[in-house]
mmCIF file of N, CA and C in Angstrom:
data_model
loop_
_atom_site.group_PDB
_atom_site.id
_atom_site.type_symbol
_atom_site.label_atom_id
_atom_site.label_comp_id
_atom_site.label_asym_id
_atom_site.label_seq_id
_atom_site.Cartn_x
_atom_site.Cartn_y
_atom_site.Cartn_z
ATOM 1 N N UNK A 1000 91.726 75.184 88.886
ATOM 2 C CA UNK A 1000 90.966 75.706 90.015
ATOM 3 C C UNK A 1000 89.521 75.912 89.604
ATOM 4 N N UNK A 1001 88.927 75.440 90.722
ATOM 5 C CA UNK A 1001 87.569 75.672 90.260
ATOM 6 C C UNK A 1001 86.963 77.440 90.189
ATOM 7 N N UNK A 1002 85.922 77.784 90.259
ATOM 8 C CA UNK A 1002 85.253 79.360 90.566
ATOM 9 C C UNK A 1002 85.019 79.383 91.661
ATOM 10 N N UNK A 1003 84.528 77.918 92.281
ATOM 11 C CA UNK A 1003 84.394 78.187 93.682
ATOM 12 C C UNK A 1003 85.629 78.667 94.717
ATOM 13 N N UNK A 1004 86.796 77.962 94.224
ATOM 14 C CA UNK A 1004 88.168 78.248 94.825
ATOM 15 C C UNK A 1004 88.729 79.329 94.463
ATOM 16 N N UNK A 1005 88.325 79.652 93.371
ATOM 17 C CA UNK A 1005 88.974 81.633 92.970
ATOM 18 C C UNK A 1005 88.544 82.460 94.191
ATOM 19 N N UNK A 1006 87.003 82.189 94.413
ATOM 20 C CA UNK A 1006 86.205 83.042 95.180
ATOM 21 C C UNK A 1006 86.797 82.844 96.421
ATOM 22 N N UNK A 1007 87.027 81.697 97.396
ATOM 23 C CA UNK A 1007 87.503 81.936 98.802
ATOM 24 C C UNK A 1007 88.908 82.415 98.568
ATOM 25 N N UNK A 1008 89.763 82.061 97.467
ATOM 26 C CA UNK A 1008 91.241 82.693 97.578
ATOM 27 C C UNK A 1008 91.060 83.789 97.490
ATOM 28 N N UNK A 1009 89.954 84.848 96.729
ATOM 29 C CA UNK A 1009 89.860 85.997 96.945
ATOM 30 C C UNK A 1009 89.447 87.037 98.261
ATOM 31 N N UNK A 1010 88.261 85.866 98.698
ATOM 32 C CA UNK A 1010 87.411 86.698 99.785
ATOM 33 C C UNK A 1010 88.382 86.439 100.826
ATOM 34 N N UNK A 1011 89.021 85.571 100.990
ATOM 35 C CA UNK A 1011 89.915 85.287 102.383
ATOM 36 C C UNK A 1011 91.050 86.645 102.197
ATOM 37 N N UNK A 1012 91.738 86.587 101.093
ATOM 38 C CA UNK A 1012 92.989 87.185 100.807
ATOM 39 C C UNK A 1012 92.940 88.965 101.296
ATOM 40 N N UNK A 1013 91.215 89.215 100.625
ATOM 41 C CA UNK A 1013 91.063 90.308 100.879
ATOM 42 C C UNK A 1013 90.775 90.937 102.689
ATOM 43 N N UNK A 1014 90.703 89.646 103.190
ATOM 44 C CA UNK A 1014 90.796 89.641 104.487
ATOM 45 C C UNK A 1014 91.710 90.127 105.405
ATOM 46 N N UNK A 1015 93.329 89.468 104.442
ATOM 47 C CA UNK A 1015 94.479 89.583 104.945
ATOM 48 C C UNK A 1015 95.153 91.443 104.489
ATOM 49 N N UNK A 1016 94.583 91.791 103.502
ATOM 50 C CA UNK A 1016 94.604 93.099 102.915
ATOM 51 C C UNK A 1016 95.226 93.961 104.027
ATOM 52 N N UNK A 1017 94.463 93.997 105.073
ATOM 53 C CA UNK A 1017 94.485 95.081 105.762
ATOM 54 C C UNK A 1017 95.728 94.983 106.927
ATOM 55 N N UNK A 1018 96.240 93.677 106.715
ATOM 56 C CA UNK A 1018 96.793 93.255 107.991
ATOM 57 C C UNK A 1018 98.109 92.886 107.311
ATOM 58 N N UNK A 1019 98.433 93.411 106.053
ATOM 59 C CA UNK A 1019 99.556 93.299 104.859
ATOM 60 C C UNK A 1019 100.588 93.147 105.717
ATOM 61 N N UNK A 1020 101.476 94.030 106.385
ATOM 62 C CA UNK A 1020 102.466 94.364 107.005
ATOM 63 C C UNK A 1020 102.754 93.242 108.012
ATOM 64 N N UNK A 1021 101.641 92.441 108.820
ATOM 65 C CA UNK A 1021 101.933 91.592 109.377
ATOM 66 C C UNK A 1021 102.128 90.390 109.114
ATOM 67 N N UNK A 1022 100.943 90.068 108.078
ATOM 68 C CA UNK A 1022 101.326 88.801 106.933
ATOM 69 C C UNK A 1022 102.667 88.518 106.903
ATOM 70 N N UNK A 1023 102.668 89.498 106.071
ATOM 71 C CA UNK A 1023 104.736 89.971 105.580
ATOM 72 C C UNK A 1023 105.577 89.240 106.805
ATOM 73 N N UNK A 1024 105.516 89.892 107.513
ATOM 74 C CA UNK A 1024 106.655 89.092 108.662
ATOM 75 C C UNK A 1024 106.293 88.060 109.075
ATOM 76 N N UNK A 1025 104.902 87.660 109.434
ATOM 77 C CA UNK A 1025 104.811 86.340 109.908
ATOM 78 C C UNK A 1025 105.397 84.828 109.007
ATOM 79 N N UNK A 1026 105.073 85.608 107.630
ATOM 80 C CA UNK A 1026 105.596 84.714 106.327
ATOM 81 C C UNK A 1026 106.931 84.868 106.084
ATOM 82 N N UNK A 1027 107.839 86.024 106.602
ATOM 83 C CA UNK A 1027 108.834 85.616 106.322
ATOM 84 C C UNK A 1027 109.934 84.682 107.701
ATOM 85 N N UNK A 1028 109.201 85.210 108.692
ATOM 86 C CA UNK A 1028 109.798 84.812 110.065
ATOM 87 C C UNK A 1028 109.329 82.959 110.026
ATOM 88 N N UNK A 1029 108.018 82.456 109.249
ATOM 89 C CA UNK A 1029 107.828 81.074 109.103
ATOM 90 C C UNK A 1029 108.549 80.416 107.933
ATOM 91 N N UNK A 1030 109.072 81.426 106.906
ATOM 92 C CA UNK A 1030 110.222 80.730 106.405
ATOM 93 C C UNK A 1030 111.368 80.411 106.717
ATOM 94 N N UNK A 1031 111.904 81.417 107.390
ATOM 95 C CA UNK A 1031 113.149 81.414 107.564
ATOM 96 C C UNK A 1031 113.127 80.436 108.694
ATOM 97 N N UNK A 1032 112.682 80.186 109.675
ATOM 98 C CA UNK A 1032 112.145 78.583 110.703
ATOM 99 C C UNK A 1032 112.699 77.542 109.951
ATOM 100 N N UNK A 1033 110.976 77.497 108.919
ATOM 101 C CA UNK A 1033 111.107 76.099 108.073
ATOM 102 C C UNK A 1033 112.419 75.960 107.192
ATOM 103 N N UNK A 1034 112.836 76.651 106.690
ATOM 104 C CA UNK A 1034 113.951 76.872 105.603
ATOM 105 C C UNK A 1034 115.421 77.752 105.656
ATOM 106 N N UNK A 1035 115.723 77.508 106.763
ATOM 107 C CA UNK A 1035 116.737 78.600 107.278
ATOM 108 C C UNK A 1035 117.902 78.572 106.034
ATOM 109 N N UNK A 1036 118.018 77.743 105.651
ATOM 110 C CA UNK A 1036 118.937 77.910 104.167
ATOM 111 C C UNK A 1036 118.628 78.844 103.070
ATOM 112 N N UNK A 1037 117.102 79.594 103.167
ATOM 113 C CA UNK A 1037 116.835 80.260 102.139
ATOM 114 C C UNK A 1037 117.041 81.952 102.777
ATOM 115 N N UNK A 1038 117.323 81.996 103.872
ATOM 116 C CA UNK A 1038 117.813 83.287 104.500
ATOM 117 C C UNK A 1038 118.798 83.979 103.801
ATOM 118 N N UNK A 1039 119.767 84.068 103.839
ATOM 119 C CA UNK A 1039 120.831 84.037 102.930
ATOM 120 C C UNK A 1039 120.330 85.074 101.675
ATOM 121 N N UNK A 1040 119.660 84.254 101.072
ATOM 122 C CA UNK A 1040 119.065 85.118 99.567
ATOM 123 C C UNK A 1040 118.422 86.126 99.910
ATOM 124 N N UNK A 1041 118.040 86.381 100.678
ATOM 125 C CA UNK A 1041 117.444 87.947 101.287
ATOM 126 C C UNK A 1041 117.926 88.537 101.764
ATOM 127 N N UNK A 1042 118.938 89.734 100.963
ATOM 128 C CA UNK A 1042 119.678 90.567 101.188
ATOM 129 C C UNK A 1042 119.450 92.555 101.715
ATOM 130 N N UNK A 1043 117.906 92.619 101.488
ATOM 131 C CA UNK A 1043 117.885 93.695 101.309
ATOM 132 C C UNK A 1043 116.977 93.978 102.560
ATOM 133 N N UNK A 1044 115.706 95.011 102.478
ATOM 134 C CA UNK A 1044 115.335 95.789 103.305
ATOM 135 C C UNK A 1044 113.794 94.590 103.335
ATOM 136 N N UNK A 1045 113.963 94.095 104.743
ATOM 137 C CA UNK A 1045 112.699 92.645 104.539
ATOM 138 C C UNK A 1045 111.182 93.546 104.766
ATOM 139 N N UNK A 1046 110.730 95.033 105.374
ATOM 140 C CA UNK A 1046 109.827 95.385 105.109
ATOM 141 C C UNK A 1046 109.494 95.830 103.707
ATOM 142 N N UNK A 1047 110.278 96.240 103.184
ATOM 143 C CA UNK A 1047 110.545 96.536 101.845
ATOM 144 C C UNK A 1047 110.374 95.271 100.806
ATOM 145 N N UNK A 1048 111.039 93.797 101.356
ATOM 146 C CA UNK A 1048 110.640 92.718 100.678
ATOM 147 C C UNK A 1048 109.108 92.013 101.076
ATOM 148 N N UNK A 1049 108.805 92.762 101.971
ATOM 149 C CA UNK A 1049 107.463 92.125 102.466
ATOM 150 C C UNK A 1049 106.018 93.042 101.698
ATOM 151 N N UNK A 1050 106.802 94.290 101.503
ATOM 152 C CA UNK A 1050 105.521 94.854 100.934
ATOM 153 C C UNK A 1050 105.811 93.954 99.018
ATOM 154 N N UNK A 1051 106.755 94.371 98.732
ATOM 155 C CA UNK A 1051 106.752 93.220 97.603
ATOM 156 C C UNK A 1051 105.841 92.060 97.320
ATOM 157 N N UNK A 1052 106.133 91.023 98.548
ATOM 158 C CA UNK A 1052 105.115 89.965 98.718
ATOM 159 C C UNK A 1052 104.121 90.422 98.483
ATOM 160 N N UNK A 1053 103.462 91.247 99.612
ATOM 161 C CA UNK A 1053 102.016 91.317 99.402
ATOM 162 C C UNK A 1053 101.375 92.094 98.187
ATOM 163 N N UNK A 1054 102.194 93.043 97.476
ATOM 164 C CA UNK A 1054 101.679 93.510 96.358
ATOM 165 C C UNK A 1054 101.989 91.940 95.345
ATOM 166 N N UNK A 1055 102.615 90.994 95.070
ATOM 167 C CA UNK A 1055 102.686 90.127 93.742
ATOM 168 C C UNK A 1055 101.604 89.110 93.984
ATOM 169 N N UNK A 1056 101.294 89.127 95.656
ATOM 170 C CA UNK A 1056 100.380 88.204 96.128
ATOM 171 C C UNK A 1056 98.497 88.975 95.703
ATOM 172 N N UNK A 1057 99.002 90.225 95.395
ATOM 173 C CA UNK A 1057 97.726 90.816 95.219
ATOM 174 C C UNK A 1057 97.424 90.887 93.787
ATOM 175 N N UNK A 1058 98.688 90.826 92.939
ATOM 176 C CA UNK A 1058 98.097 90.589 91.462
ATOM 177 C C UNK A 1058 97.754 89.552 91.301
ATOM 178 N N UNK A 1059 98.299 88.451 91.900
ATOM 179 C CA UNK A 1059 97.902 86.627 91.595
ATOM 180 C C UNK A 1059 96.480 86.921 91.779
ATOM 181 N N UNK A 1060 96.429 86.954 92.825
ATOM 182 C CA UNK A 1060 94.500 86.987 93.792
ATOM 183 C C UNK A 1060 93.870 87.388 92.866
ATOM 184 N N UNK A 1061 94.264 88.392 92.531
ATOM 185 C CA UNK A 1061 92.875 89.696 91.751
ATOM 186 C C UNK A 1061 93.009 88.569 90.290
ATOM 187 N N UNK A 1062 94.146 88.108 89.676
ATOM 188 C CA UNK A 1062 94.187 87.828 88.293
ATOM 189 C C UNK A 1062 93.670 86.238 87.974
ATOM 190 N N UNK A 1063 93.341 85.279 89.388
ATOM 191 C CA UNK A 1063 92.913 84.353 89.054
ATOM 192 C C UNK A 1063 91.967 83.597 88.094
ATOM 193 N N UNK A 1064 90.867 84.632 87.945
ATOM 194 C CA UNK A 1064 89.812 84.299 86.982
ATOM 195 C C UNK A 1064 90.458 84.847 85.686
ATOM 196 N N UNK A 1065 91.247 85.253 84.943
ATOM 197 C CA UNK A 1065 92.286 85.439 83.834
ATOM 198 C C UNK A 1065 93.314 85.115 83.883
ATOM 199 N N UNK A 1066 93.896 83.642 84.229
ATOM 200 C CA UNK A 1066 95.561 83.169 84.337
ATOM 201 C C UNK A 1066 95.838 83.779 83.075
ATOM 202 N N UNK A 1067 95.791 84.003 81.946
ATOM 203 C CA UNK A 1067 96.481 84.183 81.255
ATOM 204 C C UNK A 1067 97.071 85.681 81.146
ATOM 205 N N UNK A 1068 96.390 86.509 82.234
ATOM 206 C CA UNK A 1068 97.157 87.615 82.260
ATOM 207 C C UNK A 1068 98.202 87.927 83.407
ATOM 208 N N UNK A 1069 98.250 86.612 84.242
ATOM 209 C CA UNK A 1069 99.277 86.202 85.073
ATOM 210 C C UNK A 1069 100.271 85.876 85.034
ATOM 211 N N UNK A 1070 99.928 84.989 84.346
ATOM 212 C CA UNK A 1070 101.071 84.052 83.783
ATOM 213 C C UNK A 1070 102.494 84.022 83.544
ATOM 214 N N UNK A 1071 102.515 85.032 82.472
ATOM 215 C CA UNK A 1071 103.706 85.726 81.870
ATOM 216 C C UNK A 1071 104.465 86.232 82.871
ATOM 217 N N UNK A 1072 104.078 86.885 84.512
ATOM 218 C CA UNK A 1072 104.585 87.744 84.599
ATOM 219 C C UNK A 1072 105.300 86.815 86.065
ATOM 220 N N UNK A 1073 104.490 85.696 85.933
ATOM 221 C CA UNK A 1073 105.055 84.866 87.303
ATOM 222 C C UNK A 1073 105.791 84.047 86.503
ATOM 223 N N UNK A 1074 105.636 83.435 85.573
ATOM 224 C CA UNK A 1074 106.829 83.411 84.760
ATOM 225 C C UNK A 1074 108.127 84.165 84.695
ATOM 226 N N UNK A 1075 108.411 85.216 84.033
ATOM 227 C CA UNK A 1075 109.253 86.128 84.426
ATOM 228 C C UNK A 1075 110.171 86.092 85.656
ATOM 229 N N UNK A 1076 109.100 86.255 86.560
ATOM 230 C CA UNK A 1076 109.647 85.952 88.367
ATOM 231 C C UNK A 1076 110.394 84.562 88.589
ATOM 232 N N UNK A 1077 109.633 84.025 88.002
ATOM 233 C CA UNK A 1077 110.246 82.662 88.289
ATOM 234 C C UNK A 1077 112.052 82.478 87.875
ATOM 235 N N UNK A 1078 111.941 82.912 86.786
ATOM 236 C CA UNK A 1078 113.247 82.895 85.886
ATOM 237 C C UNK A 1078 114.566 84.056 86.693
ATOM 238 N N UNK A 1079 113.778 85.180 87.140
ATOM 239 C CA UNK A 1079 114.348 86.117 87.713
ATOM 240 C C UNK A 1079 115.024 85.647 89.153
ATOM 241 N N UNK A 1080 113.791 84.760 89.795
ATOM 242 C CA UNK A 1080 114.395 83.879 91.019
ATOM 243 C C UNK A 1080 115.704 83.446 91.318
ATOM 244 N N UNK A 1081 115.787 82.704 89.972
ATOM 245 C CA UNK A 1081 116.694 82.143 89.768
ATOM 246 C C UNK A 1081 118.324 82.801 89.736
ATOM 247 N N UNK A 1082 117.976 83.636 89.338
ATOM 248 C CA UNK A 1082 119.860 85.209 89.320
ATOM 249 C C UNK A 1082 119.541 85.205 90.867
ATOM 250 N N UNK A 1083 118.840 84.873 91.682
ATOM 251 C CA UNK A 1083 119.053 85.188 93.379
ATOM 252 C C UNK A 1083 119.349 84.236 93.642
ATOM 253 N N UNK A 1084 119.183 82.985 93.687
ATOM 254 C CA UNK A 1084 119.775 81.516 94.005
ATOM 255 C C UNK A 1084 118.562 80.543 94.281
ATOM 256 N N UNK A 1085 117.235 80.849 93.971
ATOM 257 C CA UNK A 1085 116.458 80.188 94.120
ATOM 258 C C UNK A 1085 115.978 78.827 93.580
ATOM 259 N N UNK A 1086 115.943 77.605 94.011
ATOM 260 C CA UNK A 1086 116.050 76.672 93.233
ATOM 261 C C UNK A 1086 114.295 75.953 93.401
ATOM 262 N N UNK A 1087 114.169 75.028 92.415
ATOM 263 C CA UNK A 1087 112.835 74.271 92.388
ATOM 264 C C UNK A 1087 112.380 73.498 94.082
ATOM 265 N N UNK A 1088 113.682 73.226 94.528
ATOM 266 C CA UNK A 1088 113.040 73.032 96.048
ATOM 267 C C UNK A 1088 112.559 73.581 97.379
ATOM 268 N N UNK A 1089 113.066 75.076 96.697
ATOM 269 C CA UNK A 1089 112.642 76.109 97.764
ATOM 270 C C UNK A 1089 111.156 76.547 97.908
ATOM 271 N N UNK A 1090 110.628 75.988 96.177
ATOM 272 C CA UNK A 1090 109.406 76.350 96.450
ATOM 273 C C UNK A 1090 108.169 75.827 97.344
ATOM 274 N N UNK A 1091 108.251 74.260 98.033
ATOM 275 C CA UNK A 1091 108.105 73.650 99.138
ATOM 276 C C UNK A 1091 107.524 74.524 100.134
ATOM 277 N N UNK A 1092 108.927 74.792 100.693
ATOM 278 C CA UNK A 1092 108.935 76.083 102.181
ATOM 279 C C UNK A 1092 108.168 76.923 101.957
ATOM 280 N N UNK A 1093 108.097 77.483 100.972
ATOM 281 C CA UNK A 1093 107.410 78.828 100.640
ATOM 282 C C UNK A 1093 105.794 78.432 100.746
ATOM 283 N N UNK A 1094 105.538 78.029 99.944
ATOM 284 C CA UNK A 1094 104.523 77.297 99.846
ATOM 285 C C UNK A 1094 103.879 76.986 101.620
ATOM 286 N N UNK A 1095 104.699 76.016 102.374
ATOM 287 C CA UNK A 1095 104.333 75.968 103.665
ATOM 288 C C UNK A 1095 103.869 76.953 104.178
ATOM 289 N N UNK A 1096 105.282 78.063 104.565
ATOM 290 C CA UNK A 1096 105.045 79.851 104.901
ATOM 291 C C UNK A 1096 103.779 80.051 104.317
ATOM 292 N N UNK A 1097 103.588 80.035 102.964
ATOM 293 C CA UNK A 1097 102.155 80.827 103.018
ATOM 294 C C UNK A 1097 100.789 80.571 103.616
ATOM 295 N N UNK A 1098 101.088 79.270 103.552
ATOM 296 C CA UNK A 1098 99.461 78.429 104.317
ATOM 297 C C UNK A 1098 98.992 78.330 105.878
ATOM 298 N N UNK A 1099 100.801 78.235 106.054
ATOM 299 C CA UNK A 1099 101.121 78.297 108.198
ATOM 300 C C UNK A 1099 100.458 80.109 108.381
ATOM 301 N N UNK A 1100 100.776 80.994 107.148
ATOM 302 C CA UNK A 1100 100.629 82.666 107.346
ATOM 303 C C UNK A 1100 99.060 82.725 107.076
ATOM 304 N N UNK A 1101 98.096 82.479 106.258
ATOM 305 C CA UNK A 1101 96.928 82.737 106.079
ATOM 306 C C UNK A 1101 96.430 81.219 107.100
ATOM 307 N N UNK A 1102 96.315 80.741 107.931
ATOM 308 C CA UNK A 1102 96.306 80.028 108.887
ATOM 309 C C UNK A 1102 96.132 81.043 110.100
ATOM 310 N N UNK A 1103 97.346 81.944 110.331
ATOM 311 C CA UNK A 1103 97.673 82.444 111.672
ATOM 312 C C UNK A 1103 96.784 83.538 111.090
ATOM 313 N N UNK A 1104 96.875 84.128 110.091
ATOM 314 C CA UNK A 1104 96.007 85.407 109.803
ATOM 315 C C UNK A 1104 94.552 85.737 109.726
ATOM 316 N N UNK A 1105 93.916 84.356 108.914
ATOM 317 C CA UNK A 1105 92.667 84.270 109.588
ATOM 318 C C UNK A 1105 92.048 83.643 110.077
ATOM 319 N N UNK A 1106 92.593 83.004 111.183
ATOM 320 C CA UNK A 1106 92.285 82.210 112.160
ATOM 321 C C UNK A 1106 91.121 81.437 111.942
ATOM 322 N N UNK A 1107 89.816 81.443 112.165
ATOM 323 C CA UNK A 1107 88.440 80.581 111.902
ATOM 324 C C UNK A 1107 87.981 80.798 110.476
ATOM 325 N N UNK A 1108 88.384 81.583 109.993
ATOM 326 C CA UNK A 1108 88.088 82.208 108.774
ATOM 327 C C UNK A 1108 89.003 80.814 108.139
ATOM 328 N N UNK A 1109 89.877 80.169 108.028
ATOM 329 C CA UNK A 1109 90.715 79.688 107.554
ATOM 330 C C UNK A 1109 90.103 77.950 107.124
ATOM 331 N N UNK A 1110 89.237 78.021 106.598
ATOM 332 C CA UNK A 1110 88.507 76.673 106.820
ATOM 333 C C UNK A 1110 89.129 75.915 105.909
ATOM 334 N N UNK A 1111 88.784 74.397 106.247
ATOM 335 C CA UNK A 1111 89.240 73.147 105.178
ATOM 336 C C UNK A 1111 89.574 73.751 103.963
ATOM 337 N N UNK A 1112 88.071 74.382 103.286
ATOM 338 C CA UNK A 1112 87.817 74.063 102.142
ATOM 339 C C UNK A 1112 88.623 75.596 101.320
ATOM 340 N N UNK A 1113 88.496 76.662 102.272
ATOM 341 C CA UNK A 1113 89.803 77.835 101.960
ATOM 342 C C UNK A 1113 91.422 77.638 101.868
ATOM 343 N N UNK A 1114 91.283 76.395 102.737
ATOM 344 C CA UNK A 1114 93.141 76.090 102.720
ATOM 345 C C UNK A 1114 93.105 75.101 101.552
ATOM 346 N N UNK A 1115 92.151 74.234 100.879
ATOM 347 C CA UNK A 1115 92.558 73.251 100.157
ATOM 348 C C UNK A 1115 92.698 74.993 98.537
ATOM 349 N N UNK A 1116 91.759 75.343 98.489
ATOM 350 C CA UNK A 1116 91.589 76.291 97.414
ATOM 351 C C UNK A 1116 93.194 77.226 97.345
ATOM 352 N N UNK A 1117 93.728 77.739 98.456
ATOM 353 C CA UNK A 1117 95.007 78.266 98.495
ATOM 354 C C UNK A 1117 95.863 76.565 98.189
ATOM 355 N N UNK A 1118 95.739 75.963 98.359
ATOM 356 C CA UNK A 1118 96.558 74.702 97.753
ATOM 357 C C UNK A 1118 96.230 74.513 96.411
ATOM 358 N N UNK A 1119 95.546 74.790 96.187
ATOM 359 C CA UNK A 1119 95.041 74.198 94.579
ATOM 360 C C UNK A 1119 95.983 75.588 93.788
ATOM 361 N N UNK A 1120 96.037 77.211 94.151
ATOM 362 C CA UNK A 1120 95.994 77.768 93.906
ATOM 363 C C UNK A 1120 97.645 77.962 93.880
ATOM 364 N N UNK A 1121 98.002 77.588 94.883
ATOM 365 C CA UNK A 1121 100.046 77.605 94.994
ATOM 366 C C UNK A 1121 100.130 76.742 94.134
ATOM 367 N N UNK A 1122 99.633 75.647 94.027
ATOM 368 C CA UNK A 1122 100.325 74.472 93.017
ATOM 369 C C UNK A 1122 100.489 74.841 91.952
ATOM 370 N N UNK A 1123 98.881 75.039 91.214
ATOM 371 C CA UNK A 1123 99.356 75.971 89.855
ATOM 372 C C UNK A 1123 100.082 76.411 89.538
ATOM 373 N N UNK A 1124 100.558 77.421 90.454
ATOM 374 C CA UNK A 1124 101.194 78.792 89.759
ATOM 375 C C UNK A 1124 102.878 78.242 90.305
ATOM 376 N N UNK A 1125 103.057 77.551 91.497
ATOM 377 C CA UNK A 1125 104.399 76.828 91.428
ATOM 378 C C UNK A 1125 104.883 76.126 90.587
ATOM 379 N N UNK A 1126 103.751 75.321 90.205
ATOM 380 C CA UNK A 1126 103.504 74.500 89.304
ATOM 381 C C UNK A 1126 104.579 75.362 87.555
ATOM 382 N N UNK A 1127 103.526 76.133 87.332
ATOM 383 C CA UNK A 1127 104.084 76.837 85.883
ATOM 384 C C UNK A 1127 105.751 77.996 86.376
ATOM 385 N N UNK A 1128 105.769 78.364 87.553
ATOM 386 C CA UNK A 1128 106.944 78.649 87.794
ATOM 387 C C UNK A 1128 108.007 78.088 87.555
ATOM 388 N N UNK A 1129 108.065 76.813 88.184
ATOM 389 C CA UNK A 1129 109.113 75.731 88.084
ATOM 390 C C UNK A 1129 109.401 75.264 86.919
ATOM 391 N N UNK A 1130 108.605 74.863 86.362
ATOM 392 C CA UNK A 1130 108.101 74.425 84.876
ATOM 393 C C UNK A 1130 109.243 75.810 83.246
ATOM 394 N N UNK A 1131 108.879 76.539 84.043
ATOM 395 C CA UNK A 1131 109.462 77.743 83.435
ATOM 396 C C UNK A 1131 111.027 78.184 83.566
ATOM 397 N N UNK A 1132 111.084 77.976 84.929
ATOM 398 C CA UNK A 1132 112.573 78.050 85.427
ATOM 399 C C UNK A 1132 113.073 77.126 85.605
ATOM 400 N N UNK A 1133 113.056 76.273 85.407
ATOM 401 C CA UNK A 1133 113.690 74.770 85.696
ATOM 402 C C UNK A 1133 112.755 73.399 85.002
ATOM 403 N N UNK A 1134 113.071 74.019 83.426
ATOM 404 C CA UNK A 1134 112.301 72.487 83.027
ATOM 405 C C UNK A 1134 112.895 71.297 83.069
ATOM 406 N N UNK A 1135 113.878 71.051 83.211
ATOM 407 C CA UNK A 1135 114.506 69.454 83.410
ATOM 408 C C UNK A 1135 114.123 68.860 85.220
ATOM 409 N N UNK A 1136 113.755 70.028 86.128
ATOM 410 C CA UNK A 1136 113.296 69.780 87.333
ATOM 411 C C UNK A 1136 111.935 69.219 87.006
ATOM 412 N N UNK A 1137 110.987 69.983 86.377
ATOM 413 C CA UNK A 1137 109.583 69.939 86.181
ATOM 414 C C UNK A 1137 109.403 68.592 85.597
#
């Protein structure tokens, strides 16, 4: 990722900050659409899994300009995914959900060059997820 793309994944994200709670459902209500097979694995309390989201989505953001203090810990997650049933193709959907969610969230704010930077920015870190939890996938 470039610095230029840290900066709109940040300035946009911090956009969505305030509007956390709705993110949350819109992202999980556009997964479960796109991916109704991954419903299932979400067993528990989904405001409760939504504030989740937006707090792991807030260490990525903030930690971009230091992956290496990221890393480890989306790592971790990744591997942890996996004891829930999560497999290397789910990360796709998700991926979608998040871009269809900061799309609906900040509407004009949401430009080319902010959605390619949140693409550059999921890949990565899907990228070393998968890689981590599923190296014969990777």
């Amino acid at each position: 990722m470039t610095p230029s793309q840290i900066d709109l994944v940040q300035s946009s994200f911090a956009k969505v900050v305030p509007i956390a709670e709705t993110a949350a459902s819109l992202f999980y209500g556009r997964l479960f659409e796109v991916a109704p097979e991954v419903k299932p694995l979400f067993r528990g309390d989904m405001k409760e899994q939504g504030r989740k989201l937006m707090t792991t989505l807030a260490v990525v953001v903030n930690g971009l300009k230091a992956p290496d203090t990221i890393l480890p810990a989306a790592k971790a997650l990744a591997v942890k995914h996996v004891g829930y049933g999560v497999t290397a193709e789910h990360y796709v959907p998700v991926g979608a959900a998040l871009i269809w969610t900061l799309e609906q969230g900040l509407g004009d704010d949401f430009t080319p060059e902010t959605r390619d930077a949140w693409l550059a920015a999921y890949t990565l870190l899907s990228g070393v997820m998968i890689e981590e939890a599923y190296p014969k996938a990777a």
